[in-house]
Coordinates of C-alpha atoms and ligand atoms in Angstrom, one line a residue:
M1 CA 22.6 -75.0 29.0
S2 CA 23.3 -71.3 28.4
K3 CA 25.5 -70.0 31.2
N4 CA 23.5 -66.8 31.8
D5 CA 20.4 -68.7 32.5
P6 CA 21.2 -71.1 35.3
I7 CA 18.4 -73.6 36.1
E8 CA 17.4 -73.8 39.7
T9 CA 17.3 -77.4 40.7
K10 CA 17.8 -77.4 44.5
S11 CA 14.3 -76.3 45.5
Q12 CA 12.8 -79.4 43.9
S13 CA 10.8 -81.3 46.4
L14 CA 10.7 -85.0 45.8
D15 CA 7.7 -86.2 43.7
F16 CA 7.0 -90.0 43.5
I17 CA 9.4 -90.4 40.5
R18 CA 12.2 -88.5 42.1
T19 CA 11.7 -90.6 45.1
I20 CA 12.1 -93.8 43.1
V21 CA 15.2 -92.5 41.4
K22 CA 16.7 -91.5 44.8
E23 CA 16.0 -95.0 46.3
D24 CA 17.5 -96.7 43.2
L25 CA 20.7 -94.7 43.6
A26 CA 20.8 -95.3 47.4
S27 CA 20.3 -99.0 47.1
G28 CA 22.9 -99.4 44.4
K29 CA 20.4 -100.6 41.8
H30 CA 21.9 -98.0 39.5
K31 CA 25.1 -96.1 39.8
Q32 CA 23.9 -93.4 37.5
V33 CA 20.5 -92.4 36.4
I34 CA 19.9 -92.0 32.6
T35 CA 16.6 -90.5 31.3
R36 CA 15.4 -89.6 27.9
F37 CA 12.9 -87.4 26.2
P38 CA 11.5 -89.2 23.2
P39 CA 9.4 -86.9 20.9
E40 CA 8.0 -88.1 17.6
P41 CA 8.9 -85.6 14.9
N42 CA 5.4 -85.2 13.6
G43 CA 4.7 -81.7 14.8
F44 CA 6.0 -79.0 17.1
L45 CA 6.3 -79.4 20.8
H46 CA 3.6 -78.0 23.1
I47 CA 3.4 -77.0 26.7
G48 CA 2.5 -80.7 27.6
H49 CA 5.9 -81.8 26.2
A50 CA 7.6 -79.1 28.4
K51 CA 6.3 -81.0 31.4
S52 CA 8.0 -84.1 30.2
I53 CA 11.2 -82.2 29.2
C54 CA 11.5 -80.5 32.6
L55 CA 11.0 -83.8 34.3
N56 CA 13.5 -85.9 32.3
F57 CA 16.2 -83.2 31.9
G58 CA 15.5 -82.0 35.5
I59 CA 16.2 -85.4 37.0
A60 CA 19.3 -85.7 35.0
L61 CA 20.5 -82.3 36.1
E62 CA 19.7 -82.9 39.8
N63 CA 21.8 -86.1 39.6
E64 CA 24.6 -84.8 37.5
S65 CA 23.8 -87.3 34.8
T66 CA 22.5 -87.3 31.3
C67 CA 19.2 -87.1 29.6
H68 CA 19.0 -88.3 26.0
L69 CA 17.1 -86.5 23.3
R70 CA 15.7 -89.4 21.1
F71 CA 13.5 -88.9 18.1
D72 CA 10.9 -91.7 17.9
D73 CA 10.9 -91.6 14.1
T74 CA 9.2 -94.8 13.2
N75 CA 6.3 -93.4 11.1
P76 CA 7.9 -91.8 8.1
S77 CA 4.6 -90.8 6.5
K78 CA 4.0 -88.1 9.2
E79 CA 7.5 -87.1 10.1
S80 CA 10.0 -84.6 8.8
V81 CA 13.4 -82.9 9.2
D82 CA 11.7 -79.6 9.8
Y83 CA 10.0 -81.0 12.9
V84 CA 13.2 -82.5 14.1
D85 CA 14.9 -79.1 13.8
A86 CA 12.1 -77.3 15.5
I87 CA 12.0 -79.7 18.4
K88 CA 15.8 -79.4 19.0
N89 CA 15.5 -75.7 18.9
D90 CA 12.7 -75.7 21.4
V91 CA 14.4 -78.1 23.9
A92 CA 17.6 -76.0 23.8
W93 CA 15.6 -72.8 24.2
L94 CA 13.9 -74.2 27.3
G95 CA 17.5 -74.3 28.7
F96 CA 18.3 -78.0 28.4
N97 CA 21.3 -79.7 26.9
W98 CA 21.5 -83.2 25.6
G99 CA 25.3 -82.9 25.0
D100 CA 26.4 -85.8 22.8
H101 CA 23.3 -87.8 23.4
L102 CA 21.2 -87.1 20.4
Y103 CA 19.6 -90.3 19.1
Y104 CA 17.1 -91.5 16.6
A105 CA 15.0 -94.7 16.8
S106 CA 15.8 -95.0 13.1
D107 CA 19.5 -95.5 14.0
Y108 CA 18.4 -98.8 15.5
F109 CA 16.4 -100.1 12.5
D110 CA 19.0 -102.8 11.8
K111 CA 19.2 -103.9 15.4
L112 CA 15.4 -103.9 15.7
Y113 CA 15.1 -106.1 12.7
E114 CA 17.6 -108.5 14.2
F115 CA 15.5 -108.5 17.4
A116 CA 12.4 -109.3 15.5
I117 CA 14.2 -112.2 13.8
A118 CA 15.3 -113.4 17.3
L119 CA 11.6 -113.4 18.4
I120 CA 10.5 -115.3 15.4
K121 CA 13.2 -117.9 16.0
K122 CA 12.0 -118.3 19.5
G123 CA 8.5 -119.0 18.2
K124 CA 7.4 -115.7 19.8
A125 CA 6.4 -113.8 16.6
Y126 CA 4.5 -114.6 13.5
V127 CA 3.5 -113.1 10.2
C128 CA -0.2 -112.6 10.1
H129 CA -2.4 -112.0 7.0
L130 CA -5.6 -110.9 8.7
N131 CA -6.7 -107.6 7.4
S132 CA -7.2 -104.7 9.8
D133 CA -11.0 -105.3 10.2
Q134 CA -10.4 -109.0 10.9
T135 CA -7.6 -108.3 13.3
R136 CA -9.9 -106.0 15.2
E137 CA -12.7 -108.6 15.3
Y138 CA -10.3 -111.4 16.4
R139 CA -8.9 -109.2 19.2
G140 CA -12.1 -109.3 21.2
T141 CA -13.1 -106.7 23.7
L142 CA -12.6 -105.9 27.4
T143 CA -15.4 -108.4 28.2
E144 CA -14.7 -111.0 25.5
P145 CA -11.5 -112.9 25.0
G146 CA -9.8 -112.7 21.7
K147 CA -9.6 -115.5 19.0
E148 CA -6.3 -116.8 17.7
S149 CA -5.3 -115.9 14.2
P150 CA -5.4 -118.8 11.7
F151 CA -1.7 -117.8 10.9
R152 CA -0.6 -118.0 14.5
N153 CA 1.0 -121.4 14.4
R154 CA 3.1 -121.1 11.3
S155 CA 6.5 -122.7 11.4
V156 CA 9.5 -120.6 12.3
E157 CA 10.9 -121.2 8.8
E158 CA 7.8 -120.0 7.1
N159 CA 7.7 -116.9 9.3
L160 CA 11.4 -116.1 8.6
A161 CA 10.8 -116.4 4.9
L162 CA 7.7 -114.2 5.0
F163 CA 9.3 -111.6 7.1
E164 CA 12.2 -111.5 4.7
H165 CA 9.7 -111.0 1.8
M166 CA 8.1 -108.2 3.8
K167 CA 11.5 -106.6 4.2
N168 CA 12.4 -107.0 0.5
G169 CA 9.3 -105.1 -0.6
E170 CA 7.8 -108.2 -2.2
L171 CA 4.5 -107.8 -0.3
N172 CA 2.1 -104.9 -0.4
E173 CA 1.2 -102.4 2.3
G174 CA -1.6 -103.9 4.5
E175 CA -1.0 -107.4 3.1
C176 CA 0.5 -108.7 6.3
V177 CA 2.2 -107.7 9.6
L178 CA 4.5 -109.2 12.1
R179 CA 2.8 -109.9 15.4
A180 CA 4.2 -110.9 18.8
K181 CA 2.8 -114.2 19.9
I182 CA 1.7 -113.5 23.5
D183 CA -1.8 -114.3 24.7
M184 CA -5.2 -113.8 23.0
Q185 CA -6.9 -114.4 26.3
S186 CA -5.1 -111.7 28.2
P187 CA -7.3 -109.3 30.1
N188 CA -4.9 -106.6 28.8
L189 CA -5.9 -106.0 25.2
I190 CA -2.4 -104.7 24.4
M191 CA -1.1 -108.2 25.1
R192 CA -3.3 -109.9 22.5
D193 CA -0.7 -110.5 19.9
P194 CA 0.2 -106.9 19.2
V195 CA 1.6 -105.9 15.8
I196 CA 5.3 -105.2 16.0
Y197 CA 6.2 -104.6 12.3
R198 CA 4.2 -103.3 9.4
I199 CA 4.8 -102.7 5.7
L200 CA 5.0 -99.0 4.8
K201 CA 6.4 -98.0 1.4
A202 CA 7.3 -94.5 2.4
K203 CA 10.6 -92.7 2.3
H204 CA 12.1 -92.0 5.7
H205 CA 13.7 -88.6 6.4
R206 CA 16.9 -90.3 7.6
T207 CA 17.0 -93.8 6.1
D208 CA 15.5 -92.8 2.8
D209 CA 14.1 -95.9 1.0
K210 CA 16.3 -98.4 2.7
W211 CA 13.3 -99.8 4.6
C212 CA 9.8 -100.7 3.6
I213 CA 8.9 -102.2 6.9
Y214 CA 8.8 -100.2 10.1
P215 CA 8.7 -101.3 13.7
M216 CA 5.8 -100.2 15.9
Y217 CA 6.1 -97.9 18.9
D218 CA 5.8 -100.6 21.6
F219 CA 8.5 -102.7 20.0
T220 CA 10.8 -99.8 19.2
H221 CA 10.6 -97.9 22.4
C222 CA 11.6 -100.4 25.0
L223 CA 14.5 -101.7 22.8
S224 CA 15.7 -98.1 22.1
D225 CA 15.7 -97.4 25.9
M226 CA 17.6 -100.6 26.5
L227 CA 20.2 -99.9 23.8
E228 CA 20.8 -96.5 25.4
N229 CA 21.0 -97.9 28.9
I230 CA 18.2 -95.8 30.1
T231 CA 17.4 -96.5 33.7
H232 CA 14.0 -94.8 34.1
S233 CA 11.7 -94.5 31.1
L234 CA 9.1 -91.9 32.1
C235 CA 5.9 -91.6 30.1
T236 CA 2.3 -90.5 30.5
L237 CA -0.5 -92.6 32.0
E238 CA -2.0 -93.7 28.7
F239 CA 0.9 -96.0 28.4
E240 CA 0.2 -97.8 31.7
N241 CA -1.2 -100.9 29.9
N242 CA 1.7 -100.9 27.4
R243 CA 4.1 -101.5 30.3
A244 CA 3.3 -105.2 30.2
L245 CA 4.4 -105.3 26.6
Y246 CA 7.5 -103.2 27.3
D247 CA 8.6 -105.7 29.8
W248 CA 7.6 -108.7 27.8
V249 CA 9.7 -107.7 24.8
L250 CA 12.8 -107.1 27.0
D251 CA 12.2 -110.3 29.0
E252 CA 11.7 -112.5 25.9
L253 CA 14.9 -111.1 24.3
D254 CA 16.8 -111.5 27.5
T255 CA 18.4 -108.1 27.1
P256 CA 21.4 -107.1 29.2
C257 CA 19.5 -104.2 30.8
H258 CA 15.9 -103.6 31.6
P259 CA 14.8 -100.0 32.0
Q260 CA 11.9 -99.3 34.3
Q261 CA 8.8 -97.7 32.7
I262 CA 7.1 -95.3 35.1
E263 CA 3.9 -93.4 34.2
F264 CA 2.9 -90.0 35.3
A265 CA -0.2 -87.8 34.6
R266 CA -0.1 -85.8 31.5
L267 CA -0.6 -82.1 31.5
N268 CA -4.0 -80.8 30.5
I269 CA -4.8 -77.1 30.3
N270 CA -8.3 -75.7 29.9
F271 CA -9.4 -73.6 27.0
T272 CA -6.9 -75.3 24.7
V273 CA -6.2 -78.5 22.8
M274 CA -3.0 -80.3 23.5
S275 CA -2.4 -82.9 20.8
K276 CA -0.1 -82.4 17.9
R277 CA -2.7 -83.9 15.6
K278 CA -5.2 -81.3 16.6
L279 CA -2.7 -78.5 16.6
L280 CA -1.7 -79.6 13.1
Q281 CA -5.3 -79.3 12.0
L282 CA -5.4 -75.7 13.3
V283 CA -2.3 -74.9 11.3
E284 CA -3.3 -76.7 8.1
E285 CA -6.8 -75.4 8.0
Q286 CA -5.5 -71.9 8.7
H287 CA -7.4 -71.3 11.9
V288 CA -4.1 -70.0 13.2
N289 CA -1.2 -68.6 11.1
S290 CA 1.4 -71.1 11.9
W291 CA 2.8 -73.5 14.5
D292 CA 4.3 -70.5 16.3
D293 CA 1.1 -68.4 16.2
P294 CA 1.2 -66.7 19.6
R295 CA -2.2 -68.1 20.5
M296 CA -1.0 -71.7 20.3
L297 CA 0.4 -73.3 23.4
T298 CA 3.3 -74.7 21.5
I299 CA 6.7 -73.9 22.8
S300 CA 7.4 -71.8 19.7
G301 CA 4.1 -70.0 20.1
L302 CA 4.7 -69.2 23.7
R303 CA 8.2 -68.0 22.8
R304 CA 6.9 -65.7 20.1
R305 CA 4.2 -64.5 22.5
G306 CA 7.0 -63.4 24.9
Y307 CA 7.1 -66.2 27.5
T308 CA 10.6 -66.8 29.0
P309 CA 12.1 -70.2 29.3
A310 CA 12.3 -69.6 33.1
S311 CA 8.6 -68.9 33.3
I312 CA 7.8 -72.2 31.6
R313 CA 10.1 -74.1 33.8
N314 CA 8.6 -72.5 36.9
F315 CA 5.2 -73.4 35.6
C316 CA 6.2 -77.0 35.3
D317 CA 7.6 -76.9 38.8
T318 CA 4.4 -75.4 40.2
I319 CA 2.1 -78.0 38.7
G320 CA 4.3 -80.9 39.9
I321 CA 4.3 -84.6 38.9
G322 CA 1.6 -86.9 40.0
K323 CA -0.2 -90.1 39.2
R324 CA -3.7 -88.7 38.8
G325 CA -4.7 -86.7 35.7
S326 CA -6.1 -83.2 36.4
W327 CA -6.8 -79.9 34.6
I328 CA -4.7 -76.9 35.1
D329 CA -6.2 -73.5 34.7
L330 CA -4.7 -71.5 31.8
G331 CA -4.4 -68.7 34.4
V332 CA -1.7 -70.6 36.2
L333 CA 0.5 -70.5 33.1
E334 CA -0.3 -66.8 32.6
N335 CA 0.7 -66.1 36.2
S336 CA 4.0 -67.8 35.7
I337 CA 5.0 -65.3 33.1
R338 CA 3.4 -62.4 34.9
D339 CA 5.5 -63.1 38.0
D340 CA 8.6 -63.3 35.9
L341 CA 8.0 -60.1 34.0
N342 CA 6.8 -58.1 36.9
E343 CA 10.3 -58.5 38.3
S344 CA 12.3 -58.1 35.1
A345 CA 10.4 -56.1 32.5
P346 CA 11.4 -52.5 32.1
R347 CA 8.4 -50.1 32.1
V348 CA 7.5 -48.0 29.1
M349 CA 4.5 -46.1 27.9
G350 CA 2.4 -47.2 24.9
V351 CA -1.1 -46.0 23.9
L352 CA -3.0 -48.8 22.3
K353 CA -6.1 -46.9 21.1
P354 CA -5.0 -43.3 20.8
L355 CA -7.0 -40.2 21.4
K356 CA -5.4 -36.8 20.6
L357 CA -4.9 -34.5 23.6
V358 CA -3.9 -30.9 23.1
I359 CA -2.5 -28.8 26.0
T360 CA -3.7 -25.4 24.9
N361 CA -1.5 -23.4 27.3
Y362 CA 1.7 -25.2 26.4
P363 CA 3.8 -23.4 23.8
E364 CA 3.6 -24.8 20.3
D365 CA 7.4 -25.1 19.7
K366 CA 8.4 -26.1 23.2
E367 CA 9.7 -29.6 24.0
E368 CA 10.8 -31.1 27.3
E369 CA 12.4 -34.3 28.3
L370 CA 11.0 -35.8 31.5
D371 CA 12.6 -38.5 33.7
A372 CA 10.8 -41.8 33.9
H373 CA 12.0 -44.7 36.0
N374 CA 12.4 -48.0 34.3
H375 CA 11.1 -50.1 37.2
P376 CA 9.2 -48.7 40.2
K377 CA 10.6 -51.2 42.6
N378 CA 14.1 -51.6 41.2
P379 CA 16.0 -48.3 41.0
E380 CA 19.0 -50.2 39.6
M381 CA 17.2 -50.4 36.4
G382 CA 17.7 -46.7 36.0
T383 CA 15.7 -44.0 34.3
R384 CA 15.1 -42.7 30.8
K385 CA 14.0 -39.5 29.2
V386 CA 10.6 -39.3 27.7
P387 CA 9.8 -36.3 25.4
F388 CA 6.8 -34.1 26.2
C389 CA 5.1 -31.5 24.0
R390 CA 1.9 -29.7 23.4
E391 CA 0.2 -32.6 21.6
L392 CA 0.0 -36.0 23.1
Y393 CA -1.9 -39.3 22.7
I394 CA -3.8 -40.8 25.6
E395 CA -5.9 -44.0 25.7
E396 CA -9.4 -43.6 24.3
T397 CA -10.7 -45.3 27.3
D398 CA -9.0 -42.9 29.7
F399 CA -11.5 -40.1 28.6
M400 CA -15.2 -40.1 29.2
E401 CA -17.7 -37.4 28.5
N402 CA -20.3 -37.0 31.2
A403 CA -18.4 -39.4 33.4
P404 CA -19.9 -40.7 36.6
R405 CA -18.4 -39.5 39.9
K406 CA -16.3 -42.6 40.4
F407 CA -14.5 -42.3 37.0
F408 CA -11.0 -41.3 38.1
R409 CA -9.6 -40.7 34.7
L410 CA -10.1 -37.7 32.4
S411 CA -13.4 -35.9 31.9
Q412 CA -14.6 -32.3 31.4
G413 CA -13.5 -30.0 34.2
R414 CA -11.6 -32.8 36.0
E415 CA -7.9 -32.9 36.8
V416 CA -5.6 -35.9 36.4
R417 CA -1.9 -36.6 36.4
L418 CA 0.0 -37.4 33.3
R419 CA 2.5 -40.0 34.4
Y420 CA 6.0 -38.5 35.0
A421 CA 4.7 -35.2 33.7
Y422 CA 2.1 -32.6 34.8
L423 CA -1.4 -32.3 36.2
I424 CA -3.8 -31.4 33.5
T425 CA -7.4 -30.3 33.5
C426 CA -9.8 -31.0 30.7
Q427 CA -11.4 -27.9 29.3
D428 CA -13.0 -28.9 26.0
V429 CA -14.0 -31.7 23.7
I430 CA -13.7 -31.6 19.9
K431 CA -16.0 -33.8 17.8
D432 CA -16.2 -34.7 14.1
E433 CA -19.4 -34.3 12.1
Q434 CA -20.7 -37.7 13.3
G435 CA -20.2 -36.7 16.9
N436 CA -17.2 -38.8 17.6
I437 CA -14.7 -37.3 20.0
I438 CA -11.5 -36.6 18.0
E439 CA -9.6 -34.4 20.4
V440 CA -9.6 -33.3 24.0
H441 CA -8.3 -29.9 25.0
C442 CA -6.7 -29.4 28.3
T443 CA -4.6 -26.9 30.3
Y444 CA -1.6 -27.9 32.3
D445 CA -0.3 -26.5 35.6
P446 CA 3.4 -25.7 35.0
E447 CA 4.0 -25.8 38.7
T448 CA 3.3 -29.6 38.8
R449 CA 6.3 -30.9 36.8
G450 CA 7.0 -34.5 37.9
G451 CA 3.4 -35.0 38.9
S452 CA 2.8 -33.3 42.3
A453 CA 1.3 -29.9 43.1
P454 CA 3.2 -27.5 45.4
D455 CA -0.1 -26.6 47.1
G456 CA -0.5 -30.3 48.0
R457 CA -3.8 -30.8 46.1
K458 CA -4.5 -34.4 45.3
V459 CA -5.7 -35.9 42.1
K460 CA -7.1 -39.4 42.0
G461 CA -6.1 -40.6 38.5
T462 CA -2.8 -41.0 36.7
I463 CA -2.9 -41.8 33.0
H464 CA -0.2 -42.8 30.6
W465 CA 0.5 -40.9 27.3
V466 CA 2.9 -40.7 24.4
S467 CA 4.1 -37.5 22.7
A468 CA 2.2 -37.2 19.4
R469 CA 5.3 -35.6 17.8
H470 CA 7.8 -38.2 18.9
G471 CA 5.8 -41.4 19.4
I472 CA 6.3 -44.3 17.1
K473 CA 3.2 -45.7 15.3
S474 CA 3.1 -49.4 15.8
E475 CA 0.9 -52.4 15.3
V476 CA -0.1 -54.1 18.5
R477 CA -1.6 -57.6 18.7
L478 CA -3.8 -58.5 21.6
Y479 CA -4.5 -62.2 22.3
D480 CA -7.3 -64.0 24.0
R481 CA -7.8 -67.7 24.7
L482 CA -8.1 -69.7 21.5
F483 CA -11.3 -71.5 22.6
T484 CA -14.4 -70.3 24.2
V485 CA -15.0 -73.4 26.3
E486 CA -12.9 -75.1 29.0
H487 CA -12.7 -78.5 27.3
P488 CA -13.0 -78.0 23.5
D489 CA -12.1 -81.5 22.6
M490 CA -14.4 -83.3 25.1
D491 CA -17.7 -82.6 23.4
K492 CA -19.0 -85.9 21.9
E493 CA -21.2 -84.2 19.3
K494 CA -19.2 -81.2 18.2
D495 CA -15.8 -80.9 16.6
F496 CA -13.3 -79.0 18.8
K497 CA -12.9 -76.3 16.1
E498 CA -16.5 -75.3 16.6
F499 CA -15.4 -73.8 19.8
L500 CA -12.7 -71.6 18.4
N501 CA -12.8 -68.1 19.8
P502 CA -13.5 -65.6 16.9
K503 CA -12.0 -62.9 19.1
S504 CA -8.8 -64.6 20.0
L505 CA -6.8 -62.0 18.0
E506 CA -7.3 -58.3 18.0
V507 CA -5.0 -56.3 15.7
L508 CA -4.6 -52.6 16.6
E509 CA -2.9 -50.8 13.7
S510 CA -2.7 -47.3 15.0
S511 CA -1.1 -47.8 18.4
V512 CA 1.7 -45.4 19.4
V513 CA 4.6 -46.2 21.6
E514 CA 7.2 -44.1 23.3
T515 CA 10.5 -43.2 21.4
S516 CA 12.8 -45.3 23.5
L517 CA 11.2 -48.3 21.8
A518 CA 12.6 -47.3 18.4
S519 CA 15.6 -49.4 19.5
A520 CA 13.5 -52.1 21.2
D521 CA 15.5 -55.2 21.9
P522 CA 13.8 -58.2 20.2
S523 CA 14.7 -60.4 23.1
Q524 CA 13.4 -58.0 25.7
R525 CA 9.9 -57.9 27.2
Y526 CA 8.4 -54.6 28.3
Q527 CA 5.6 -53.6 30.6
F528 CA 3.4 -51.0 28.8
E529 CA 2.2 -49.3 31.9
R530 CA -1.3 -50.1 32.8
Q531 CA -1.7 -52.3 29.7
G532 CA 0.3 -55.5 30.2
Y533 CA 3.5 -57.1 29.1
F534 CA 4.6 -56.9 25.5
C535 CA 7.4 -58.0 23.2
L536 CA 8.4 -57.3 19.6
D537 CA 7.0 -59.9 17.2
K538 CA 10.2 -61.4 15.9
K539 CA 8.7 -62.5 12.6
D540 CA 6.7 -59.5 11.5
S541 CA 8.6 -56.6 13.1
K542 CA 10.9 -54.6 10.8
P543 CA 12.9 -51.5 11.6
G544 CA 10.5 -48.6 11.1
S545 CA 7.5 -50.9 11.3
L546 CA 7.2 -52.4 14.7
V547 CA 4.7 -55.1 15.7
F548 CA 4.2 -55.8 19.4
N549 CA 2.6 -58.9 20.9
R550 CA 0.8 -58.7 24.2
T551 CA 2.3 -61.5 26.2
V552 CA -0.2 -61.2 29.1
T553 CA -2.4 -58.6 30.7
L554 CA -1.3 -57.1 34.1
R555 CA -4.0 -58.9 35.9
D556 CA -6.0 -62.0 35.3
S557 CA -9.2 -60.5 33.9
W558 CA -10.8 -63.9 33.5
A559 CA -10.4 -64.8 37.1
K560 CA -12.2 -61.5 37.9
L561 CA -15.0 -62.4 35.5
V562 CA -15.4 -65.8 37.0
K563 CA -15.4 -64.4 40.5
K564 CA -18.0 -61.8 39.5
G565 CA -20.1 -64.5 37.9
K566 CA -19.9 -66.6 41.1
Q567 CA -20.9 -63.6 43.2
A568 CA -23.8 -62.9 40.9
T569 CA -24.9 -66.6 41.2
A570 CA -24.5 -66.5 45.0
K571 CA -26.7 -63.4 45.3
K572 CA -29.6 -65.1 43.5
Ligands
LIG601 P1 0.7 -85.6 21.1 O1 -0.5 -86.4 21.4 O2 0.6 -84.2 21.4 O3 1.3 -85.9 19.7 P2 2.5 -87.5 22.0 O4 2.6 -88.1 23.4 O5 2.0 -88.3 20.9 O6 1.7 -86.2 22.2 P3 5.3 -87.5 21.6 O7 6.1 -86.7 20.7 O8 5.2 -89.0 21.4 O9 3.9 -86.9 21.6 O10 5.7 -87.2 23.1 C1 7.0 -87.1 23.6 C2 7.0 -87.3 25.1 O11 6.2 -86.2 25.6 C3 6.3 -88.5 25.5 O12 7.1 -89.1 26.6 C4 5.0 -88.1 26.0 O13 4.5 -88.9 27.1 C5 5.2 -86.7 26.5 N1 4.0 -85.9 26.5 C6 3.2 -85.6 25.4 N2 2.2 -84.9 25.8 C7 2.3 -84.6 27.1 C8 1.5 -83.9 28.1 N3 0.4 -83.3 27.7 N4 1.9 -83.9 29.4 C9 3.1 -84.5 29.7 N5 3.9 -85.2 28.9 C10 3.5 -85.3 27.6
LIG602 MG1 2.9 -89.9 20.0

């Protein structure tokens, strides 16, 4: 854990898992609690994984014990070292530390093989030659019992010999598998003689070509937990039916310890997809630029977008741990970063879509430096100087010709305040041949330096600006939700990619930001006044050619739209 980023653990109220842990410690069932986070290195981590990471590492921290990081690397055809590295990086960035407890299921391949042999010797596992279609057919359904495989009652010797052949690469992929001999009549389909080993002639990123048989998840997971003395093995609800198999394997092998599997509801967020397989499709088919595309709810995407580790941990705290699945609104995640940055982000001025403003009564060669505070509510964050001169940029949308009475920004004949500077009045509009406004001409009142008039007259609007002479041309990337519907992967007829939002990325190439950002800190997030929170894009920004990502807007504009929609419906 990084020292300057302490993780608050005391405020945790007790969810049902923490209650179990507490009781197990109180009763003496366990002296120490050990948890683990077991990612498969077949993609980058997403916000759903963050929930599991915060839970497992959080419980360890609260109990001054350890949480293991274990790679569940039993499917070499989909896994890679790059994914392993990215996952380690993400967990550490979130603020968690596995210390010496970094493990790989592949470290246990020898032991797992021995355990499989022990099962065979007990008459509890057999080599089965049914092909995958036949296996499915024999399995039965929820309403029909399964049928026993014709290979089920082979002798122990025959099974041992065949399993050895499998291991030695003498049989082909798909030719046979090793199955646990449990109960083809079980109401729990998982218990109908599940496959525990299969032939896969693929190079493994750690064991290379040592193995051509690989253990299945259900066999590997419980035994890896057991070998590491895990006390509480926390997983998501889809594994509820697998618990019987988890317990069966450990019971049959009479292991010295028997971790308790406990299931909790996975995190679902609307307007996004949350499985690595689907995220991988978005990357491979180039619907997004990379795993860390700031539109992706991967940990690396959120990091690049400007989310802080604390905001993600707070989010996970807010949503809590429960037994029932539910959908969390994307706005809840956005609020977590908004709350964080509202407190911590220094304020600056940046004009996203610039319109030239000329102060006609301001001397051509004059320049001033005006004082601007870095945070309105936190004087300790100090002030900075912003240069001011005759030509400025303002936001295109802050000017309107023939504006209605309630438009409190700039319009002909109206007076507004330039933030930290002067009151100005618009006198004239300059247009190009097509009639587009290319400049607005104003006069300023020299008596109003700092923004208030000595005669006490009031102006309604304050707009931000950047000196045209000093401002830094920058690229600004604005992001919107990646999908246009709440549940893109729940449509039975349409592929989730059909719901991709074509406007999820808007690139503004001629934005201008204030001079102080020339030395912008890549790890800092800024509030561009009135526009939202931004950070430098770490990948694409170079000195002299800055790229900013908008992390989040100042307010939840979607919530407003939804509310408006509801009001409109209510009126009808
Ligand atoms: P995905 O379907 O995205 O690949 P997974 O469960 O297959 O997810 P793993 O790498 O196996 O991915 O997951 C590691 C751990 O993270 C598991 O314990 C899993 O239960 C947990 N996890 C994965 N997705 C979520 C989620 N949406 N909410 C909470 N925990 C999750
Ligand atoms: Mg998985």
